[in-house]
Short mmCIF file of C-alpha atoms (C1' of nucleotides) in Angstrom, two decimals:
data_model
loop_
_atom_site.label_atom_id
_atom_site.label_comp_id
_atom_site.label_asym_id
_atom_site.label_seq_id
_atom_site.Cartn_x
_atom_site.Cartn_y
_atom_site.Cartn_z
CA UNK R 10 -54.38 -37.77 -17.88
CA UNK R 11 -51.43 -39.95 -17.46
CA UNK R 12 -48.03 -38.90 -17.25
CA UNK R 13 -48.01 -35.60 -18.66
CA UNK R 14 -47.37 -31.65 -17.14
CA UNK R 15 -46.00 -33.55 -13.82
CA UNK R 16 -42.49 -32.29 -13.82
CA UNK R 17 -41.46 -29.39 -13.57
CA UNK R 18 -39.34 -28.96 -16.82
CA UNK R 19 -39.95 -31.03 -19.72
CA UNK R 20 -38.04 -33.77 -20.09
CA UNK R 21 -36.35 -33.73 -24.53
CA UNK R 22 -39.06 -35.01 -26.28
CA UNK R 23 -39.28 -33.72 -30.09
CA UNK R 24 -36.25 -33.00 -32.25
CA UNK R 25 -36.40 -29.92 -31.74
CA UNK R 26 -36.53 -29.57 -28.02
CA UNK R 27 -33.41 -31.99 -28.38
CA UNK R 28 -31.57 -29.67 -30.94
CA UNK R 29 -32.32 -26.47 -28.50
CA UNK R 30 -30.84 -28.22 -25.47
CA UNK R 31 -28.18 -29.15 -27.24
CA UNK R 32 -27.50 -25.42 -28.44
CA UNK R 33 -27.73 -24.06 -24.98
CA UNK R 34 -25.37 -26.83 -23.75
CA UNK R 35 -22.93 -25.75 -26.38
CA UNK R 36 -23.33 -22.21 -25.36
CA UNK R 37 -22.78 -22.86 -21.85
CA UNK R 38 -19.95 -24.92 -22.14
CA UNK R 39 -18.58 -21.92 -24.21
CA UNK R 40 -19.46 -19.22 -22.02
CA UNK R 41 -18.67 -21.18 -18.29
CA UNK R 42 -15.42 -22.49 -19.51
CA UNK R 43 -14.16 -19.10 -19.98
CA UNK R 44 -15.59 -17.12 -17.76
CA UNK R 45 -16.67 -19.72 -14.70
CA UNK R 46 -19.44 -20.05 -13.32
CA UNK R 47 -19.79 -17.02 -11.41
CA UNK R 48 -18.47 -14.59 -14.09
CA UNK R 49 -20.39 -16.46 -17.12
CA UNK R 50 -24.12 -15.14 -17.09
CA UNK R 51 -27.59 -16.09 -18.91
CA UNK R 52 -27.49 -13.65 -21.04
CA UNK R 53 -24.17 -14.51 -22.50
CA UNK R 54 -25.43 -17.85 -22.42
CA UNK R 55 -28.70 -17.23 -24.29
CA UNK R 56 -27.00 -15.14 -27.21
CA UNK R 57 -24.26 -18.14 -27.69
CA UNK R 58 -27.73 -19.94 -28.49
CA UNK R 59 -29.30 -17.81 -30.35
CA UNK R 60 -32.51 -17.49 -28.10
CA UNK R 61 -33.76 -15.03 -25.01
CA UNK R 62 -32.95 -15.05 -21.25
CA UNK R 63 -36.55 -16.24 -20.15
CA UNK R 64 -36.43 -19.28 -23.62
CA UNK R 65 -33.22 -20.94 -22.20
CA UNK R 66 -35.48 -20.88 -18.65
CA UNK R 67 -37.88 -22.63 -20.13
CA UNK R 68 -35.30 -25.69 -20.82
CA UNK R 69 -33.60 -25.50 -17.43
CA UNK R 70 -34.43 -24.65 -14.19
CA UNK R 71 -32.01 -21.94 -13.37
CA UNK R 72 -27.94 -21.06 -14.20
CA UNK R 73 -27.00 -23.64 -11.92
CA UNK R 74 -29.08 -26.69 -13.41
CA UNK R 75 -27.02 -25.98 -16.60
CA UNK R 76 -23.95 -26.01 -14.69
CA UNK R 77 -24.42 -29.12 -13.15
CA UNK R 78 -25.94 -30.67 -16.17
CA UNK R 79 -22.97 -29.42 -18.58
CA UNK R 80 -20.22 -30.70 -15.79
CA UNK R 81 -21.93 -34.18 -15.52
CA UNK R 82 -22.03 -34.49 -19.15
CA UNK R 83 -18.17 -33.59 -20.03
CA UNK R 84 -17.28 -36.15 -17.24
CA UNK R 85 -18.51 -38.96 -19.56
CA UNK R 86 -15.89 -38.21 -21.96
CA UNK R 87 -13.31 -37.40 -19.70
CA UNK R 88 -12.94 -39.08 -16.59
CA UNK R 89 -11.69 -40.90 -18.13
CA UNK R 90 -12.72 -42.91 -20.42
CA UNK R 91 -9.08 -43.65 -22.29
CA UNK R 92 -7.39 -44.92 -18.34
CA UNK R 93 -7.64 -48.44 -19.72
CA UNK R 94 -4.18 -50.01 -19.64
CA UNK R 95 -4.22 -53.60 -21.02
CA UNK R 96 -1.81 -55.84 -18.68
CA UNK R 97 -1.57 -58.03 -21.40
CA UNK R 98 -0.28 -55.41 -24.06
CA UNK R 99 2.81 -54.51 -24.76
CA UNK R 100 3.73 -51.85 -21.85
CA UNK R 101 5.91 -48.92 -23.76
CA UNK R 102 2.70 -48.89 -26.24
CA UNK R 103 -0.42 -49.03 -23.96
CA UNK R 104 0.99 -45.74 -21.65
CA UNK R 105 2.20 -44.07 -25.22
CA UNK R 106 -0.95 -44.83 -26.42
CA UNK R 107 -2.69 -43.67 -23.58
CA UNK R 108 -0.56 -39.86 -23.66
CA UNK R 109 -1.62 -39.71 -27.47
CA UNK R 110 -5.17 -40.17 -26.78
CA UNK R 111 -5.15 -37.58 -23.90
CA UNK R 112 -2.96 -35.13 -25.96
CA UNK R 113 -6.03 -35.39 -28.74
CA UNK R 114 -8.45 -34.89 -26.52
CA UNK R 115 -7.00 -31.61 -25.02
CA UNK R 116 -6.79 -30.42 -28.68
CA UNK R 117 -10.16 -31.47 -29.23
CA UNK R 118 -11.72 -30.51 -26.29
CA UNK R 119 -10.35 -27.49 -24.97
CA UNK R 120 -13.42 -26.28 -23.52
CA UNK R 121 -14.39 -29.75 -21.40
CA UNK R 122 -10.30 -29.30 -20.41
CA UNK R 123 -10.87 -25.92 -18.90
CA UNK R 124 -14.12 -26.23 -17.23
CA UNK R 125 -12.94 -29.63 -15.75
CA UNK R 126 -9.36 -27.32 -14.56
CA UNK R 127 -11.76 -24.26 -13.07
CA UNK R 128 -13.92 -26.71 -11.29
CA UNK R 129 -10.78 -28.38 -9.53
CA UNK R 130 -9.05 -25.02 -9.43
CA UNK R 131 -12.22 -23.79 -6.99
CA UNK R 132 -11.85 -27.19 -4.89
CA UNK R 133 -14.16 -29.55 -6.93
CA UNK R 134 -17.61 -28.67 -4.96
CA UNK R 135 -19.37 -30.64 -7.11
CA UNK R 136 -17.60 -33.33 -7.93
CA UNK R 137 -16.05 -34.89 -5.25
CA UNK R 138 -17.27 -37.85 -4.54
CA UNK R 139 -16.27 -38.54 -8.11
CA UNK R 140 -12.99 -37.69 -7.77
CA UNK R 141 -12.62 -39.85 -4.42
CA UNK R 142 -14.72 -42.86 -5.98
CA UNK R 143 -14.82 -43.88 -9.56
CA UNK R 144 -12.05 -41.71 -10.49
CA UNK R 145 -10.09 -43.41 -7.31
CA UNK R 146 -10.30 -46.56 -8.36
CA UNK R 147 -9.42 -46.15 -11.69
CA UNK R 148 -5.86 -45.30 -10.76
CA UNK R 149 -6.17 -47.55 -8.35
CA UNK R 150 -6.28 -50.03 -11.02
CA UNK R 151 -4.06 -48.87 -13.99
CA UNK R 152 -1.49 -48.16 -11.14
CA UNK R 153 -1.66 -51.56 -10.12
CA UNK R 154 -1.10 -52.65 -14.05
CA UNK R 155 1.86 -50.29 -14.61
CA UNK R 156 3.84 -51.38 -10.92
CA UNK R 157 3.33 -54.79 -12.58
CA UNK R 158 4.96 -53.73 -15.60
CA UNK R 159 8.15 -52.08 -13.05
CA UNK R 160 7.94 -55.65 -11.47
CA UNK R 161 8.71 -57.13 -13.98
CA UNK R 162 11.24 -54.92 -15.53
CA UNK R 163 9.55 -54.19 -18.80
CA UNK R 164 9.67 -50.82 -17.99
CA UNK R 165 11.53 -47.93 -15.72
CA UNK R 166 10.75 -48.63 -11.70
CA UNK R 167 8.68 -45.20 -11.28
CA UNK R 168 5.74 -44.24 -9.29
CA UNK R 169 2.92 -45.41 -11.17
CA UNK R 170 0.35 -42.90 -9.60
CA UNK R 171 2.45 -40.25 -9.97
CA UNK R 172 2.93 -41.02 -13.65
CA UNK R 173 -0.43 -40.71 -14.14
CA UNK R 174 -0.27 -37.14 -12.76
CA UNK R 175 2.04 -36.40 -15.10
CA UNK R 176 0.52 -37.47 -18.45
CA UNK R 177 -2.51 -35.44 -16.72
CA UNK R 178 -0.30 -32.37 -16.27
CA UNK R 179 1.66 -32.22 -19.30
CA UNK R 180 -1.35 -33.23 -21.83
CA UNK R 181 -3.91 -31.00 -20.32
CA UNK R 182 -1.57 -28.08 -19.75
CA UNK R 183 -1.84 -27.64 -23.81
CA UNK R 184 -5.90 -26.63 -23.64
CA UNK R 185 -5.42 -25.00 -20.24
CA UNK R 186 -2.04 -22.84 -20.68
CA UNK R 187 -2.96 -22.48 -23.90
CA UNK R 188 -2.85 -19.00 -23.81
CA UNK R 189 0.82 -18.61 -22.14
CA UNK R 190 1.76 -21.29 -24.74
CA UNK R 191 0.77 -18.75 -27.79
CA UNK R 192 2.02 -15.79 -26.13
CA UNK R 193 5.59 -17.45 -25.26
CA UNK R 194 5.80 -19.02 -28.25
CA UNK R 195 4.93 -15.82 -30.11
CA UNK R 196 4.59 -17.57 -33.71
CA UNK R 197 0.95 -18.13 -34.22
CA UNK R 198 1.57 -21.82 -35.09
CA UNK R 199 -0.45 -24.90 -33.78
CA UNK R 200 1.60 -26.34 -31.10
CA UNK R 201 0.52 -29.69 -30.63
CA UNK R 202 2.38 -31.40 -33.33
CA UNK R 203 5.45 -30.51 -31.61
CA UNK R 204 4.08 -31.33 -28.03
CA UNK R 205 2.87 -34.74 -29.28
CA UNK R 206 6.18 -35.40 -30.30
CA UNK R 207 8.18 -33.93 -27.83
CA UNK R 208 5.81 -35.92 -25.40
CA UNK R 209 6.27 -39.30 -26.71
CA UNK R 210 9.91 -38.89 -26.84
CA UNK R 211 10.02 -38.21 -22.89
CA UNK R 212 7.90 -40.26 -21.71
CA UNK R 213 9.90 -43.16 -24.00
CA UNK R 214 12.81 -41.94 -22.22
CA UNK R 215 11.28 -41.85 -18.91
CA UNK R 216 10.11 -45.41 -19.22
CA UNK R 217 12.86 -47.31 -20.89
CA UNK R 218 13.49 -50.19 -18.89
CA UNK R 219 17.10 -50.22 -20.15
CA UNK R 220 19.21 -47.31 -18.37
CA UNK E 15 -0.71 23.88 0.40
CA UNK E 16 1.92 21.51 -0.75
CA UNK E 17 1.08 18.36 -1.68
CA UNK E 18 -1.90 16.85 0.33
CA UNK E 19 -5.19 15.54 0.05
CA UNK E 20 -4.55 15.51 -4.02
CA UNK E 21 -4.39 12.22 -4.61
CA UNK E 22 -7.84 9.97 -4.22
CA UNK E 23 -6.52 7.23 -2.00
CA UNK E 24 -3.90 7.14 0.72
CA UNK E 25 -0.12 5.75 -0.08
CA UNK E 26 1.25 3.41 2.52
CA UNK E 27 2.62 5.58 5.08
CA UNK E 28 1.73 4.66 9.03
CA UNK E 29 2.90 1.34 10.18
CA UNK E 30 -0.97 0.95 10.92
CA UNK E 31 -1.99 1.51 7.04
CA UNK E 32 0.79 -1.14 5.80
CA UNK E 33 -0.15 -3.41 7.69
CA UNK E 34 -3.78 -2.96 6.92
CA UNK E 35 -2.87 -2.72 3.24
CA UNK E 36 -1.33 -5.98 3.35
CA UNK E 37 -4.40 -7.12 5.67
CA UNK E 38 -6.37 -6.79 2.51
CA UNK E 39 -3.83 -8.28 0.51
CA UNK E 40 -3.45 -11.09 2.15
CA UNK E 41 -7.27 -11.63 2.37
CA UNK E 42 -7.70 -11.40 -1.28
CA UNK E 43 -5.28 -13.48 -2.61
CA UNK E 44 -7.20 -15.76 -0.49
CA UNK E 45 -10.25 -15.15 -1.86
CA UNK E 46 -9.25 -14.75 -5.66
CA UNK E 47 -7.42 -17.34 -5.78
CA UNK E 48 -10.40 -19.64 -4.98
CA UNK E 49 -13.21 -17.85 -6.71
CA UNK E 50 -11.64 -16.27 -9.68
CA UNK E 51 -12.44 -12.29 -9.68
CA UNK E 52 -16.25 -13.04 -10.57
CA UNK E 53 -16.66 -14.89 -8.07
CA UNK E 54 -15.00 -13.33 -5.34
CA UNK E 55 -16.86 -10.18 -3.32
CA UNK E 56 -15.79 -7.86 -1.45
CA UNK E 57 -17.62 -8.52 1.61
CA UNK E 58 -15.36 -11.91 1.59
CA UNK E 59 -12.32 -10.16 1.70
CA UNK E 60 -13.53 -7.61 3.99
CA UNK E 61 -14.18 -10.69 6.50
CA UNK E 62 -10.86 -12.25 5.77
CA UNK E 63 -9.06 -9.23 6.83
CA UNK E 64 -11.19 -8.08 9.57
CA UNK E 65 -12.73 -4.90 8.28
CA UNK E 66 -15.91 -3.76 7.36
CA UNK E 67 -16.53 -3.32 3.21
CA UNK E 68 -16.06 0.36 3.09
CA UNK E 69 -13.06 -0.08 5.23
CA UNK E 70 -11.82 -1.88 2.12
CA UNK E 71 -12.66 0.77 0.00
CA UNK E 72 -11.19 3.64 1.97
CA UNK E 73 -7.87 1.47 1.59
CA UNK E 74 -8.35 0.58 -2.52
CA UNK E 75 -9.96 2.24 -5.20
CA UNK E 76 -12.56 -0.26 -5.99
CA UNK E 77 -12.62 -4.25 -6.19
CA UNK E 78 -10.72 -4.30 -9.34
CA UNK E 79 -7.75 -2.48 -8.15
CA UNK E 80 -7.20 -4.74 -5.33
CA UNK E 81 -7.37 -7.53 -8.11
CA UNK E 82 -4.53 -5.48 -10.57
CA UNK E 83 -2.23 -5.18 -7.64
CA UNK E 84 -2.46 -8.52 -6.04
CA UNK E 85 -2.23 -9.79 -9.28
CA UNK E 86 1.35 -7.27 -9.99
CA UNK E 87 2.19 -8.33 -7.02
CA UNK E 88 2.66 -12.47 -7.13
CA UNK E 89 4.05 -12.09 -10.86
CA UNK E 90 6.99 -10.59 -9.26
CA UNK E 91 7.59 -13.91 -7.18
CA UNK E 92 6.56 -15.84 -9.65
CA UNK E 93 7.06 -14.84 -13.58
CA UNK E 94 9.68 -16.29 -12.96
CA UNK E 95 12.32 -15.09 -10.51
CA UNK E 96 14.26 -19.24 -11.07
CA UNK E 97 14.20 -19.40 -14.53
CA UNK E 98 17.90 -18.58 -15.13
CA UNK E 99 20.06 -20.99 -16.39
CA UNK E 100 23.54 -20.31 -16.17
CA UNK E 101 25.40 -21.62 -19.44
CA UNK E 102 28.46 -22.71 -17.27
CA UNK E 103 27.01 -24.46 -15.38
CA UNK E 104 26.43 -27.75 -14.87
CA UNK E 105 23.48 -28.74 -17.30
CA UNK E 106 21.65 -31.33 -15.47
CA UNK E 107 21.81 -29.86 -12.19
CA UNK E 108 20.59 -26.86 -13.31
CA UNK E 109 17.50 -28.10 -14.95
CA UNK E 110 16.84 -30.28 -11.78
CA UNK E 111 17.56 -27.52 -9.81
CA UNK E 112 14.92 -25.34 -11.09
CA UNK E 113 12.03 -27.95 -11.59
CA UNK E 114 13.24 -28.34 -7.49
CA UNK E 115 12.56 -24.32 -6.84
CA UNK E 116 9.30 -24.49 -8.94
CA UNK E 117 8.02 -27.53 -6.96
CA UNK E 118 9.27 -25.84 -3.92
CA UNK E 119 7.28 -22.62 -5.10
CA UNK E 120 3.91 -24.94 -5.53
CA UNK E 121 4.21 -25.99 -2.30
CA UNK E 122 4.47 -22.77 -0.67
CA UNK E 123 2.43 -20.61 -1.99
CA UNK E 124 -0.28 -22.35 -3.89
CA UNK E 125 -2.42 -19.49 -3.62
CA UNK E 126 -0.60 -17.65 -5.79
CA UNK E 127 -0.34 -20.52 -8.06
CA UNK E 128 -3.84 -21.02 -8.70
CA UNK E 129 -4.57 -17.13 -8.86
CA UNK E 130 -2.35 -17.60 -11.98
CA UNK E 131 -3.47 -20.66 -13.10
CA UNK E 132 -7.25 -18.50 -13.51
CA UNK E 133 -5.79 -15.76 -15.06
CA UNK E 134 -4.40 -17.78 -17.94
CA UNK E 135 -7.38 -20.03 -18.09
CA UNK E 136 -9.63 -16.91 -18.57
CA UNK E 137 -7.67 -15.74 -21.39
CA UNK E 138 -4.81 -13.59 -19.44
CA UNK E 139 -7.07 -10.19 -19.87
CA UNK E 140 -4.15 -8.59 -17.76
CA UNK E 141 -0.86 -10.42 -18.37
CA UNK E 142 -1.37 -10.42 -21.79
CA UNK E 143 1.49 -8.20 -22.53
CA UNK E 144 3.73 -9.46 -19.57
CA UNK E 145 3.38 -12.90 -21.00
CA UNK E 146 4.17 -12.16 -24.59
CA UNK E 147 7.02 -9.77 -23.31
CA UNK E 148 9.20 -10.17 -20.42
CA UNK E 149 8.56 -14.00 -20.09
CA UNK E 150 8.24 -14.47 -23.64
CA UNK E 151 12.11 -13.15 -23.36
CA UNK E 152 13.09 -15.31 -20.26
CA UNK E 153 11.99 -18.32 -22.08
CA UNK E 154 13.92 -17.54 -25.71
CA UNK E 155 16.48 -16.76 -23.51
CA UNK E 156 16.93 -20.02 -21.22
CA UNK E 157 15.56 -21.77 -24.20
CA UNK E 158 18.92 -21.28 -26.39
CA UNK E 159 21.04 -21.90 -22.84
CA UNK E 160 19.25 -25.85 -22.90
CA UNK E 161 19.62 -26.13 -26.84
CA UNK E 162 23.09 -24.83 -26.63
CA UNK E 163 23.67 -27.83 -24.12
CA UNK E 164 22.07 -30.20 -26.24
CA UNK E 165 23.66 -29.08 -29.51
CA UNK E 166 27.30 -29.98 -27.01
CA UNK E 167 25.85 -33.54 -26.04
CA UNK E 168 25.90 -32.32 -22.33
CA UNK E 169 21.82 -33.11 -22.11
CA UNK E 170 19.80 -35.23 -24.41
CA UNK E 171 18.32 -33.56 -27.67
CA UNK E 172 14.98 -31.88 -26.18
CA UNK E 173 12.95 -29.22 -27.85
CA UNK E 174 13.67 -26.78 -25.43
CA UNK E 175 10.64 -24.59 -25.17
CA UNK E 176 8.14 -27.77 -24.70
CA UNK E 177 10.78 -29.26 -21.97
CA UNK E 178 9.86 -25.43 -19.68
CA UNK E 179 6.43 -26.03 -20.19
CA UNK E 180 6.71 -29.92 -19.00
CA UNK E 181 8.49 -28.17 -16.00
CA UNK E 182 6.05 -25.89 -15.32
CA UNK E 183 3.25 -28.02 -15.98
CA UNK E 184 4.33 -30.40 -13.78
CA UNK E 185 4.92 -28.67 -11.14
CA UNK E 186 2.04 -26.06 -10.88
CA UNK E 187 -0.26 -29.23 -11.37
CA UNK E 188 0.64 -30.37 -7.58
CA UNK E 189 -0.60 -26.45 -6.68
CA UNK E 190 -3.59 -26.29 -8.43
CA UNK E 191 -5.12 -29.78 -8.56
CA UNK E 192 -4.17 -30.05 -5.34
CA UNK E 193 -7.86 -31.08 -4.69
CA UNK E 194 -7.69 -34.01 -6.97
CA UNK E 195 -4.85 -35.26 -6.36
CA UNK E 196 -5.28 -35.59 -2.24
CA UNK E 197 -8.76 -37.16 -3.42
CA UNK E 198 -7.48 -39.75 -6.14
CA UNK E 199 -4.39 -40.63 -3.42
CA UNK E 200 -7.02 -40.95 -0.58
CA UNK E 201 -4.46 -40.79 2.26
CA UNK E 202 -4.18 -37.57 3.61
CA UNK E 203 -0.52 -37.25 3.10
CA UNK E 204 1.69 -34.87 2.24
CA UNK E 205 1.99 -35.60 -2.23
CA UNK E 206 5.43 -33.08 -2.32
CA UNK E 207 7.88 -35.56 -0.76
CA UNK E 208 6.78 -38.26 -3.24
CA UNK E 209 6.54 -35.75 -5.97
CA UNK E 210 9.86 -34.30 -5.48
CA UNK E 211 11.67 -37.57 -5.60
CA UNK E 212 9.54 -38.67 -8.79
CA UNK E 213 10.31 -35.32 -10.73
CA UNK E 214 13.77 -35.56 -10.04
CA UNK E 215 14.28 -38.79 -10.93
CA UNK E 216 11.75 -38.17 -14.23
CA UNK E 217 13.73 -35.41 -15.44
CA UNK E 218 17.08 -37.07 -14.86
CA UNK E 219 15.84 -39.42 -17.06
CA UNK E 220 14.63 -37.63 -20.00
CA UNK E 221 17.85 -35.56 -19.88
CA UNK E 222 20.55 -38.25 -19.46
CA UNK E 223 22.41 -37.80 -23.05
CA UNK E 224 24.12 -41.51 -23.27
CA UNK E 225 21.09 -43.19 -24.13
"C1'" DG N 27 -43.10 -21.97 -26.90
"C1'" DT N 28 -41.51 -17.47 -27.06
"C1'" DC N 29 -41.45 -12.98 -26.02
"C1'" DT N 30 -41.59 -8.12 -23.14
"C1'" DA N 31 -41.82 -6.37 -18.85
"C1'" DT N 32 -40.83 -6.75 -14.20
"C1'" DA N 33 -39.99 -8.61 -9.52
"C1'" DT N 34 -36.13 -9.79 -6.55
"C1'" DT N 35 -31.72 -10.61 -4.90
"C1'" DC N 36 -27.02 -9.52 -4.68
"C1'" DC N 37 -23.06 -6.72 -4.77
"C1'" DG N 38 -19.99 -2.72 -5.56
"C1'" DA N 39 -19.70 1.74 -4.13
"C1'" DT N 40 -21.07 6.10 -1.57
"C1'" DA N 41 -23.14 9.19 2.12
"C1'" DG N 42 -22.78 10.81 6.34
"C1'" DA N 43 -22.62 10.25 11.48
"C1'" DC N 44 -19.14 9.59 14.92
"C1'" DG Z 3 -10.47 6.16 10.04
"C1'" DT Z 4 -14.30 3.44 10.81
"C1'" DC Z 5 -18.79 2.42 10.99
"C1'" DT Z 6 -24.27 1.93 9.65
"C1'" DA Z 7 -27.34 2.74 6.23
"C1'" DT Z 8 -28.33 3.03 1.59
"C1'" DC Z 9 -28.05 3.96 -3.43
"C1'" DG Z 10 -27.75 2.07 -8.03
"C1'" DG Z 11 -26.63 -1.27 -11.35
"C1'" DA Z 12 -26.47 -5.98 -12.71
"C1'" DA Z 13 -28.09 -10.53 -12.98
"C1'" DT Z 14 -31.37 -14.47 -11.87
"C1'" DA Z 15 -35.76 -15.63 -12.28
"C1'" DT Z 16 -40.89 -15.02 -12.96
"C1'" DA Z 17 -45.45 -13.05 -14.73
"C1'" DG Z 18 -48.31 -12.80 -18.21
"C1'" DA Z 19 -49.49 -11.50 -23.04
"C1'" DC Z 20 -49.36 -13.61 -27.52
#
DNA sequence: GTCTATATTCCGATAGAC
DNA sequence: GTCTATCGGAATATAGAC
């Protein structure tokens, strides 16, 4: 009689609890990225995991528990983890580097990309504080590093913050527009190896210290 | 016996019933704009426009029509009424002075920005064909206009298609993470002055052929 | 743990009085 | 034309058998 059957849902235990959560996560991720969270619904959600309405209850307390769960989870990888720019590196490389890595992740992550844009989109009720704290000072800091950079003339005097809104823009505008992209583009080809190229070309040209 | 009472809802006619038309309009952009059509209901937009629900309804067929013709309506403002690049002119004031009218478009009517913005992250279920037509078109066409100016040495060498995306990206990115960017900047200051000034200089930039 | 059946809430749409 | 009242379907969540 010590600490089992007091919470309400169990916390993942066995493997195959684990494996089960895991599913509906993927599912949900699936589902509320394209429809929202308001227009994505369990039973979508249960048939992306292969299980019934009242099974994916048992796991999670309601539609909005997974929500929450499934947004706090993408923000791990990608709020952002890859803002880390070196003062001691070599500038031109670290914010490349940094586009690159955000370019990969919007063709990796497409999904994360477009929940993350629908939850901002609908004025970021649940993550706020996020936005206003950790994700603050994290510009607060690389901006800081890259006006260094201006300082010293190693690269273009621009902005800094606003840079950063535009390597947000422009990367995540691949999974997000995606869509628009195809259509406009017509040909049914991938479209990032041109973007990552076109990209690091600009932003080159953007930051050369030199003109 | 002419030609009443056949058709199921009334077309604008009275003063009174445009402006209660546009009432409703007005009321669900609004409302669709911040809860994606899932979300929104129609009791919202009743209360926006100061109605009662089956006042709505007496006006529009249902909640879905309202949805098709707001949604008709903003693409003609905005798909894309400034993307027209006029081969004589001069190159990089035309390019800057588009990105200027799209920012200028973000800024005032960011509604209608983020309407589109969830349409295309949903998948486009009903600009599908608008977006793989007519702008498809606009975009071949103002694409070979840019190329044409690179191919001269009047701009530098750009991949034209992925330079209007950057633009729109860009841009629409002050409209619809509007939220996250006041939140990451903190102040509660106006982002357009300092974003209009960055773009311009940006693209200037990336466009300047002698380097 | 997993299911079928069902309770409950919400929302789009309609009926009908005025 | 506009309202109150309500129907009917859909979706979240629960009950209870297995």
């Amino acid at each position: 009689m010590a600490r089992s059957s007091t919470s309400a849902r169990p916390a993942p235990q066995t493997r195959i609890q684990k494996a089960k959560r895991e599913a509906i996560f993927d599912a949900a991720l699936d589902v509320f990225s394209q429809h929202g969270f308001r227009g994505a619904t369990l039973d979508m959600i249960a048939a992306g995991a292969g299980l019934s309405k009242p099974n994916v209850l048992y796991y999670f307390e309601g539609k909005e528990a997974i929500y929450t769960q499934v947004l706090a989870q993408i923000l791990e990888t990608w709020l952002d983890p890859m803002l880390n720019m070196d003062p001691a590196g070599e500038p031109l490389e670290e914010i490349r580097g940094y586009v690159r890595r955000k370019l990969e992740m919007a063709r990796e992550y497409p999904r994360e990309s477009r929940l993350f844009a629908t939850e901002i989109l609908q004025g970021a009720p649940q993550i706020k504080s996020l936005l206003s704290g950790a994700l603050r000072d994290l510009v607060e800091k690389n901006g800081q590093v890259i006006a260094g950079w201006a300082a010293e003339g190693k690269i273009a005097d621009v902005h800094p913050k606003h840079l950063i809104f535009m390597i947000w823009a422009t990367t995540q505008h691949y999974a997000d527009f995606r869509t628009q992209i195809d259509l406009v583009l017509g040909t049914g080809e991938d479209p990032f190896p041109d973007a990552q190229h076109f990209l690091d070309h600009m932003f080159t040209r953007m930051l050369n210290p030199d003109t």
